GROMACS .gro file of C-alpha atoms in nm:
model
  276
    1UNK     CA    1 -10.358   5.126 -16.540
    2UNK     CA    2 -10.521   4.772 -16.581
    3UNK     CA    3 -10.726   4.677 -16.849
    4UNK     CA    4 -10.996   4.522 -16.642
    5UNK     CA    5 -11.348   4.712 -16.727
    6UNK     CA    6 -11.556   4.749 -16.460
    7UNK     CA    7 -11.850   4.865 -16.658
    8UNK     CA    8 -11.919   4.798 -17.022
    9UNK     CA    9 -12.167   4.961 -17.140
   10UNK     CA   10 -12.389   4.950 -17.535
   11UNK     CA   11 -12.260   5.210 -17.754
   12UNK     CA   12 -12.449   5.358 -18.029
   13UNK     CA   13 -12.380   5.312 -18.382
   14UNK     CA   14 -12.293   5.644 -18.536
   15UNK     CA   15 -12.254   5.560 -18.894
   16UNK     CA   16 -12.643   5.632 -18.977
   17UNK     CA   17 -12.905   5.888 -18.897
   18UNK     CA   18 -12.925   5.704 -18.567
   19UNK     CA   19 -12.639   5.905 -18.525
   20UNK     CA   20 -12.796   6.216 -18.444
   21UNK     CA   21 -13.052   6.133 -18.202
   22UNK     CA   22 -13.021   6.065 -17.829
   23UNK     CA   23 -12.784   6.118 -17.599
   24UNK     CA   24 -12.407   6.008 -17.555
   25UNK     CA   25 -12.335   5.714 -17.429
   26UNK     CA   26 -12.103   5.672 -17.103
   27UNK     CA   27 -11.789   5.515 -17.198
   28UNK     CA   28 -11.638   5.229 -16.997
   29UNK     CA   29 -11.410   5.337 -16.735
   30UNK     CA   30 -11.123   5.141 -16.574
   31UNK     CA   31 -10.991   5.120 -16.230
   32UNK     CA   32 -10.839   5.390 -16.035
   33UNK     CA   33 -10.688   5.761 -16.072
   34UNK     CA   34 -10.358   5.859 -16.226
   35UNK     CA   35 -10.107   5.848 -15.972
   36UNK     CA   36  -9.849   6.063 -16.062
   37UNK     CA   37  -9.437   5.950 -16.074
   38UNK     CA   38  -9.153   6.093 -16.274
   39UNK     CA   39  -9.182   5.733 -16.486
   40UNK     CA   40  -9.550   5.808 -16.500
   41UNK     CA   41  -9.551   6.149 -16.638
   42UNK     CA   42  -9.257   6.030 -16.937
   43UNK     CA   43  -9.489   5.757 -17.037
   44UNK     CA   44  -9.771   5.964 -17.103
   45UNK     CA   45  -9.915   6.025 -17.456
   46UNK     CA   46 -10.149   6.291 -17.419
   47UNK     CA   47  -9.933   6.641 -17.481
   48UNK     CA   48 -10.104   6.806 -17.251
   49UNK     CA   49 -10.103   6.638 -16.977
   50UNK     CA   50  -9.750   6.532 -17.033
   51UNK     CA   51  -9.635   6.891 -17.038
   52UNK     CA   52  -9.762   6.989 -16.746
   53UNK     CA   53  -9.543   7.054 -16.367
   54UNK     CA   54  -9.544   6.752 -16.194
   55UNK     CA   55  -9.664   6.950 -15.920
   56UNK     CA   56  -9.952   7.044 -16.125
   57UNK     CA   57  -9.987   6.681 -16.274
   58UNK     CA   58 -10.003   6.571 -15.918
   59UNK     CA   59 -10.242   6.810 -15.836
   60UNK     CA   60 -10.518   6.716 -16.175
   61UNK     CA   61 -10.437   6.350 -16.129
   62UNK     CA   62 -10.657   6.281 -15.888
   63UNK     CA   63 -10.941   6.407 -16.060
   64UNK     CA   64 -10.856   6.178 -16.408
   65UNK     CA   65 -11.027   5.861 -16.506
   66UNK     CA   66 -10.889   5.635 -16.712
   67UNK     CA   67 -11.181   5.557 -17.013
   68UNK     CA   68 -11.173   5.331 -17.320
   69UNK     CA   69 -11.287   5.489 -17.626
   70UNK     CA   70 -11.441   5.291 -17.817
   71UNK     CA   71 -11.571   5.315 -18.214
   72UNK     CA   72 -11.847   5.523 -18.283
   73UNK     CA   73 -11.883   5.612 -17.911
   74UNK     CA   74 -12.076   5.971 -17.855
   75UNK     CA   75 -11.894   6.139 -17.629
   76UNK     CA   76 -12.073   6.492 -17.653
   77UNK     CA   77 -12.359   6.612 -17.833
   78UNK     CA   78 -12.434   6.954 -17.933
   79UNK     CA   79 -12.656   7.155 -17.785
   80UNK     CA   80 -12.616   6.984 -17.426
   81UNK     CA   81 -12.394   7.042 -17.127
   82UNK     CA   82 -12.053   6.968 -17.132
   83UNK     CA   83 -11.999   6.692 -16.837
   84UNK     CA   84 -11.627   6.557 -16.881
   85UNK     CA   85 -11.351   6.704 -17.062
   86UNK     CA   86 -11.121   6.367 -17.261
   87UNK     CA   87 -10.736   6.415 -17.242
   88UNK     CA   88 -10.665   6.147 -17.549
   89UNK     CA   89 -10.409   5.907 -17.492
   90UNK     CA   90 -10.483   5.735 -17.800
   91UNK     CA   91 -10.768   5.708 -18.075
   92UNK     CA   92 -10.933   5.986 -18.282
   93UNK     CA   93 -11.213   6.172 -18.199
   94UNK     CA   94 -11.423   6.335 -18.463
   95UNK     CA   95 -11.565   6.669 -18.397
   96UNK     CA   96 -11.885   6.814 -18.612
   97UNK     CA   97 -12.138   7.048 -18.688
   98UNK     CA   98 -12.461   6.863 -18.653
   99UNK     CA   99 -12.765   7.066 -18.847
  100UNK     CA  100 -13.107   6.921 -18.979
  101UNK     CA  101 -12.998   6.573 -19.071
  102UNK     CA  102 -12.630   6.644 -19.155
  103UNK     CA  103 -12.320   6.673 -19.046
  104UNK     CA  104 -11.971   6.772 -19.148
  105UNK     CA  105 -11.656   6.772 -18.943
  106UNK     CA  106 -11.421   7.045 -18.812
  107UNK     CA  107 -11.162   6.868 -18.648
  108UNK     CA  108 -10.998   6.622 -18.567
  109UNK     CA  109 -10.856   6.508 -18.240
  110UNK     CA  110 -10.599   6.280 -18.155
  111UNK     CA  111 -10.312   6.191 -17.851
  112UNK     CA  112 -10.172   6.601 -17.857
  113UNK     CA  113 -10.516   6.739 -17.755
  114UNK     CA  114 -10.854   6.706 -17.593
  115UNK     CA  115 -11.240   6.662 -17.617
  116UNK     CA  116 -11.504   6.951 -17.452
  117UNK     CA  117 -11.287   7.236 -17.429
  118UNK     CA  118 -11.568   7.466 -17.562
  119UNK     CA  119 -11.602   7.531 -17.239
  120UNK     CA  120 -11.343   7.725 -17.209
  121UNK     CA  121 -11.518   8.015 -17.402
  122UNK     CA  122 -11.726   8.064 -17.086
  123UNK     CA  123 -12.065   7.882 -17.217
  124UNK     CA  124 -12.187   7.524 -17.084
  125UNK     CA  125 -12.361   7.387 -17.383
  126UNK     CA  126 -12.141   7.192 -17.627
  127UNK     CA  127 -12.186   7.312 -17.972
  128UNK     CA  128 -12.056   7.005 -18.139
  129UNK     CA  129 -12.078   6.649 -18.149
  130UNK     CA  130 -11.800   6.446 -18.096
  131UNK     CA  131 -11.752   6.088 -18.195
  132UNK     CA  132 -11.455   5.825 -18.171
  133UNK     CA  133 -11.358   5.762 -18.503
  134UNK     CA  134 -11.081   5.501 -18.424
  135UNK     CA  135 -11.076   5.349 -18.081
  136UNK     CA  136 -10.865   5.404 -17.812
  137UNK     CA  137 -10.828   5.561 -17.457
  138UNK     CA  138 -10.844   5.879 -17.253
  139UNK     CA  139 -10.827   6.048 -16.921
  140UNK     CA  140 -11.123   6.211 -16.795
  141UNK     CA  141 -11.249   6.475 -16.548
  142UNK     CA  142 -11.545   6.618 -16.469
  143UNK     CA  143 -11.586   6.997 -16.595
  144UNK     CA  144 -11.659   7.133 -16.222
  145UNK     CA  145 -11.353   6.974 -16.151
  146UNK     CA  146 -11.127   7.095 -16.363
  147UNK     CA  147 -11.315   7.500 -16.346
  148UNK     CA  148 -11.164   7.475 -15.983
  149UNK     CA  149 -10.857   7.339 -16.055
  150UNK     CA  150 -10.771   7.607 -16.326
  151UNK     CA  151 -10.838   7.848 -16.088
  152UNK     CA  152 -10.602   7.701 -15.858
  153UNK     CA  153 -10.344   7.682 -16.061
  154UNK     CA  154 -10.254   7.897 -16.360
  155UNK     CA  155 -10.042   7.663 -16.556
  156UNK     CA  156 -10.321   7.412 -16.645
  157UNK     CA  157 -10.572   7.706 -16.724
  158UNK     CA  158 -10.269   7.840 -16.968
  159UNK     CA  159 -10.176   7.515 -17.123
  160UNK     CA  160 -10.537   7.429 -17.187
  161UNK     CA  161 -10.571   7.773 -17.346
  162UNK     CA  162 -10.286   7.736 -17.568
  163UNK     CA  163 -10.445   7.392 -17.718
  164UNK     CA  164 -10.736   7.559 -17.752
  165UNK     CA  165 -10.663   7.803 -17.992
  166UNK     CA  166 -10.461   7.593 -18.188
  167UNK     CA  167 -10.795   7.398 -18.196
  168UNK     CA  168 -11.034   7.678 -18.261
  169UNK     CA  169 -10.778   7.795 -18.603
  170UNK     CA  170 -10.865   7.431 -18.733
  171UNK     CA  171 -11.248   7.425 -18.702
  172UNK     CA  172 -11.235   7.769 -18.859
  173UNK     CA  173 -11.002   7.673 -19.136
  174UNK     CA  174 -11.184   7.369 -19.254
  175UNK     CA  175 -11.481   7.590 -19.281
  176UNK     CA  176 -11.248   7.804 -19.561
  177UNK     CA  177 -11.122   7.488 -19.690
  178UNK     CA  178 -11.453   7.333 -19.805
  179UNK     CA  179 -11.530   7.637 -20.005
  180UNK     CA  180 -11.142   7.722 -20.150
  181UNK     CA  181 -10.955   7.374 -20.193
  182UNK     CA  182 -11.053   7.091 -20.440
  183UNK     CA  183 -11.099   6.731 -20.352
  184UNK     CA  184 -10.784   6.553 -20.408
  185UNK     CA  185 -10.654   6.847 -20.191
  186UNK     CA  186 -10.883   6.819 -19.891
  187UNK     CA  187 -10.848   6.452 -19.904
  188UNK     CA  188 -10.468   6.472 -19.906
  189UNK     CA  189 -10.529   6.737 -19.603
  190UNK     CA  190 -10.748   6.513 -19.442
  191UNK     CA  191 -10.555   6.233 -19.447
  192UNK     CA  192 -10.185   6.394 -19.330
  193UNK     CA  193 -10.426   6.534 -19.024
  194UNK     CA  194 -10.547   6.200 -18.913
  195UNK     CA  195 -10.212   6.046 -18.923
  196UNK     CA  196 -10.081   6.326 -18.718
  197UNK     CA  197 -10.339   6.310 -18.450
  198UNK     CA  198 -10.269   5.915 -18.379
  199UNK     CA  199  -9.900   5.901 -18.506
  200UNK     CA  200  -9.977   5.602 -18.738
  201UNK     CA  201  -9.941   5.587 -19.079
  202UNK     CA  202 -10.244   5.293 -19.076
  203UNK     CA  203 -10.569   5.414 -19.064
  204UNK     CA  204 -10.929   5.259 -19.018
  205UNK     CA  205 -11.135   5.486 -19.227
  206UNK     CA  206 -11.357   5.386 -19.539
  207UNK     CA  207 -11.460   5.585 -19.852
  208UNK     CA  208 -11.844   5.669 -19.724
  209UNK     CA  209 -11.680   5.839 -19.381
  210UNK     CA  210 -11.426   6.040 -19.587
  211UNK     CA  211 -11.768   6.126 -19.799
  212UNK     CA  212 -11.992   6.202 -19.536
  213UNK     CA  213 -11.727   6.426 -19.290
  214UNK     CA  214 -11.574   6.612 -19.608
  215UNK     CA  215 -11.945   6.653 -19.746
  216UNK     CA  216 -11.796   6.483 -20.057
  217UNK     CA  217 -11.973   6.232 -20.360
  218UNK     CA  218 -11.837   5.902 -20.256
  219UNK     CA  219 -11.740   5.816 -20.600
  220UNK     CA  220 -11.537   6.178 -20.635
  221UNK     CA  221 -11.371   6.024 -20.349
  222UNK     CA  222 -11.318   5.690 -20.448
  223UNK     CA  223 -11.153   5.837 -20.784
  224UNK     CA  224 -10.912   6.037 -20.588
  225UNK     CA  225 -10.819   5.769 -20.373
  226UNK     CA  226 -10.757   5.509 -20.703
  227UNK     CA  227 -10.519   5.784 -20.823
  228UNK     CA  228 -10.340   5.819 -20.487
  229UNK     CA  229 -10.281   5.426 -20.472
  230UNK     CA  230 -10.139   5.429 -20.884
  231UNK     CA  231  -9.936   5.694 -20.805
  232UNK     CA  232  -9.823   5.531 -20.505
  233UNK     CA  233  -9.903   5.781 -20.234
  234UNK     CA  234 -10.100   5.524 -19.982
  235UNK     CA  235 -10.252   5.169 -20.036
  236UNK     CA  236 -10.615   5.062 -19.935
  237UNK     CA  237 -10.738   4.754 -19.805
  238UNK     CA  238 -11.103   4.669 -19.674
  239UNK     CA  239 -11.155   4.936 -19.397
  240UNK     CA  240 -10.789   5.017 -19.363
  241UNK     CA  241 -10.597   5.293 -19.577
  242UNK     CA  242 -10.201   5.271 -19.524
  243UNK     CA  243  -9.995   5.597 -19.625
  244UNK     CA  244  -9.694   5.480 -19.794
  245UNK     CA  245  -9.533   5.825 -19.907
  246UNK     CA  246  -9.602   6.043 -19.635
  247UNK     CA  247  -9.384   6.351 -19.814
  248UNK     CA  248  -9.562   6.305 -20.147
  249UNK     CA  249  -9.925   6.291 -19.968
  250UNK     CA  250  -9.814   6.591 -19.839
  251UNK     CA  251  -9.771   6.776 -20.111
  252UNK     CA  252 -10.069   6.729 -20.273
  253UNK     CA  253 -10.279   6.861 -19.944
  254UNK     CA  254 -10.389   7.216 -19.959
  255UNK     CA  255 -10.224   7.477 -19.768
  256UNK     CA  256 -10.422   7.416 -19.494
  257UNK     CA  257 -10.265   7.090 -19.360
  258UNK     CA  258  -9.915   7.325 -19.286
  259UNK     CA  259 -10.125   7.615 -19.108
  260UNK     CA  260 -10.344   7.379 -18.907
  261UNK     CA  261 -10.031   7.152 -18.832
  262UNK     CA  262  -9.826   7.518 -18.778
  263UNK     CA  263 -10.079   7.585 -18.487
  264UNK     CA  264 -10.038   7.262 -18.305
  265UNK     CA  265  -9.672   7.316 -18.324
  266UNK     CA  266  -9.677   7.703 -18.200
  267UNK     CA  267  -9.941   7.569 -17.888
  268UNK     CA  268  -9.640   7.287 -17.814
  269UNK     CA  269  -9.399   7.512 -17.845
  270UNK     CA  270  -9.562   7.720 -17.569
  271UNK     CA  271  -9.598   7.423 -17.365
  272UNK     CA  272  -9.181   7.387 -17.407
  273UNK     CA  273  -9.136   7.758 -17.349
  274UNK     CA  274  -9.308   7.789 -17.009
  275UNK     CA  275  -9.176   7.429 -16.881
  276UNK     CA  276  -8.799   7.616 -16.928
   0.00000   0.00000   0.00000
């Protein structure tokens, strides 16, 4: 895959009420398909797509782009069509209810998933918004493309399924967890999630976005933070958190972080069960 962009494109800024208006951008997209080897397939990030046959790999490769994600690029927004579905290679994308001016998130999504699988359900209008959060890249395909494909072969329909309902249990559980967990515990949640989804223990986040997606005061979350840093759980810098002691942070998330993170596990599990 080079790293020469063919098309670069403006990308709107997402941090204001800007945010919710318009359309999403197209990202940039580099040159070519995957092409599909045995050395190709091991070097792939996305858990998906690297669990798939080769056969079926082979078959869905020629149908992927690879895109650049980059910061507060739109890559859905609710209410319209789902186009393109994103198998992340890298990055986090932020998914989120968008309603009258606000907006709070309900997932996540990082290297072992994907963006626009609402489709899946069997409607054609997204009902979120999804944003990249950190940058990155992706593999896409059109939706018509990959309808056809699925039909054509079962074991991409069932691996897609199997991400998706580890997927759906997280949107529905940070819906419980806003109205059951405290702050310090969401935060901690929030936190062990992200790191999950890019395998990093360095992330790019600020106090206003952990305020505005956890639809928390900024300065109940600055106060949480503080106490994480004395007690030596993660250290922040400008625009960059680090998590130090992953275990620790850990245990001061709600129970949430272990069922969400239970259901990516089961889905890869799945993935390992029907590649024996």
């Amino acid at each position: 895959m080079t790293d020469h962009v063919t098309t670069v494109l403006q990308l709107r800024d997402c941090s204001g009420d800007e945010a919710l208006k318009g359309g999403a951008a197209t990202p940039p997209i580099l040159h070519g398909r995957l092409v599909v080897s045995s050395k190709k397939q091991a070097s792939l990030k996305n858990a998906i797509l690297a669990r798939l046959s080769v056969e079926d790999l082979a078959v869905i490769g020629g149908s992927l782009e690879p895109i650049v994600l980059k910061e507060r690029l739109v890559l859905q927004e609710p209410r319209r069509p789902v186009e393109h579905v994103y198998f992340m290679e890298s990055g986090l994308v932020s998914l989120r209810v968008v309603a009258a001016g606000s907006m709070l998130e309900t997932a996540v999504i990082g290297y072992p998933g994907a963006v626009g699988t609402s489709f899946l359900w069997g409607g054609h209008i997204s009902p979120h918004q999804s944003v990249v959060l950190f940058p990155g890249s992706a593999y896409r395909i059109p939706v018509e493309n990959l309808r056809r494909l699925m039909k054509e072969r079962p074991g991409i329909r069932e691996r897609l399924f199997e991400y998706l309902r580890a997927l759906t249990f997280q949107c529905v559980q940070t819906g419980l967890c806003g109205v059951r967990h405290n702050r310090e515990q969401r935060l901690a949640s929030w936190l062990c999630l992200a790191s999950d989804a890019v395998d990093a223990c360095v992330l790019p986040v600020t106090h206003d976005y952990l305020s505005s997606v956890l639809g928390l005061r900024r300065a109940g979350v600055t106060e949480t933070l503080i106490r994480f840093e004395q007690q030596g759980l993660i250290r922040k810098m400008r625009g960059v958190l680090q998590i130090d002691q992953r275990e620790s942070l850990e245990q001061r998330a709600c129970c949430c972080y272990k069922l969400v993170s239970s259901a990516y596990a089961s889905s890869l599990s799945a993935f390992a069960a029907c590649a024996d």
